[in-house]
Amino acid sequence: MDLYEKIVAGQEKLSLVGLGYVGMPIAVAFARKIPVIGYDLNAEKIRLYQSGVDPTREVGDEVIRQTKVEFTSDETKLREAKFHIVAVPTPVNDDHTPDLSPVEGASRILGRNLTKGSVVVFESTVYPGVTEEICVPILEKESGLVCGRDFKIGYSPERINPGDKVHRLETITKIVSGMDEETLDTVAKIYELVVEAGVYRAESIQVAEAAKVIENSQRDINIAFMNELSIIFNKMGIDTQSVLKAAGTKWNFLPFFPGLVGGHCIGVDPYYLTYRAEQMGYHSQVILAGRRINDDMGKYVAENVVKNLIRADVAVKHARVAILGFTFKENCPDTRNTKVIDIVKELREYGIEPLIVDETADRDEAKRLYGVELADRSAVKDVDALVIAVAHKEFLGLDQAAIRGFFNPDNTKKVLVDVKGILDRKEWIGQDCLYWRL
């Protein structure tokens, strides 16, 4: 029997290294079919999973309570598995260079517990070459084994969209790759156990790495174009969303919209590609131009809050400003690399300490990463300006009366900044409100 047959028969196990927004749903999906060991070095996270709590809210507490995943923070349990999937984050440093420490650390942990005959598949988004040039040497050094003889490697980029209940592991075509045809076949067949949409067999590991990193780079560039249009049209006094709605009547117009581009994918992956390009002697022009625009949008939003406070004859310094939403995207508790913090920092430069409300966000994470104390919605009262920064479901349900109730009734003008354009603009313009959106 080959490795695939042994795993299907329950004679061998699959391990998942890294149980975050990506890794945990993968582990749960596979556990419906085969024996799975779910490892994370965060003992507190493991304790939550073991007690039936899903801190990511990706699958829900009930699913976690029922799953057969063997959750553990004991790395030696990895020795019981023969097929390993590594799904750890790959962030960037403050200077926008790749921070490979999580994937390197995972490789060291796995290497210490790797056994002969294993297959290791990396899912973390990286630039082309990382799997073979950085991860493999670590695995070999820590295990004393030789890649290609004692163990094999593959790469299958994650495409899970956190907070999205439609585009999931099972419903998205999975790119798979392997160091040789035999490994590719094994990796493909194992993923086919859970991916209903099927797999795409890439020509090589580097092709698969490159495919993933350009997916998000493409979205980043398209959104940057929309953000630039928003800046231009704002100067012209034209509503950007109205323009996009009109242009969208053409069959081949791409439906992208302006916004804050954060998170651990779209706002990060382009830097991995441009970093690798720099190593090859090429300085990116289009990709980095898009990044600069998107990285500056938080500051741009804050500047327009201040401009509208001035128009409303409200003293800027110590103005009472409330921000609704702090996560990097709607209906997801993840605050990593949120661009809302850029709005906060810029407002502070003007002497404004905003009140931030987000009932969806991971409060502990926000405090740990940014020193931000999230307030309850009941604290939003008598504000001079309201910024709706994230399109959470709870904010979509706010009617005009509720929103008006947040403002200081003594102000002649109410400053309302609707970053995502979730409100009906016509209901707000021309009244006692200065309404602004991207």
Coordinates of C-alpha atoms in Angstrom, one line a residue, residues 114 239 389:
L114 CA 9.9 14.1 11.0
D239 CA -19.2 60.3 -6.2
A389 CA -14.8 51.8 8.7

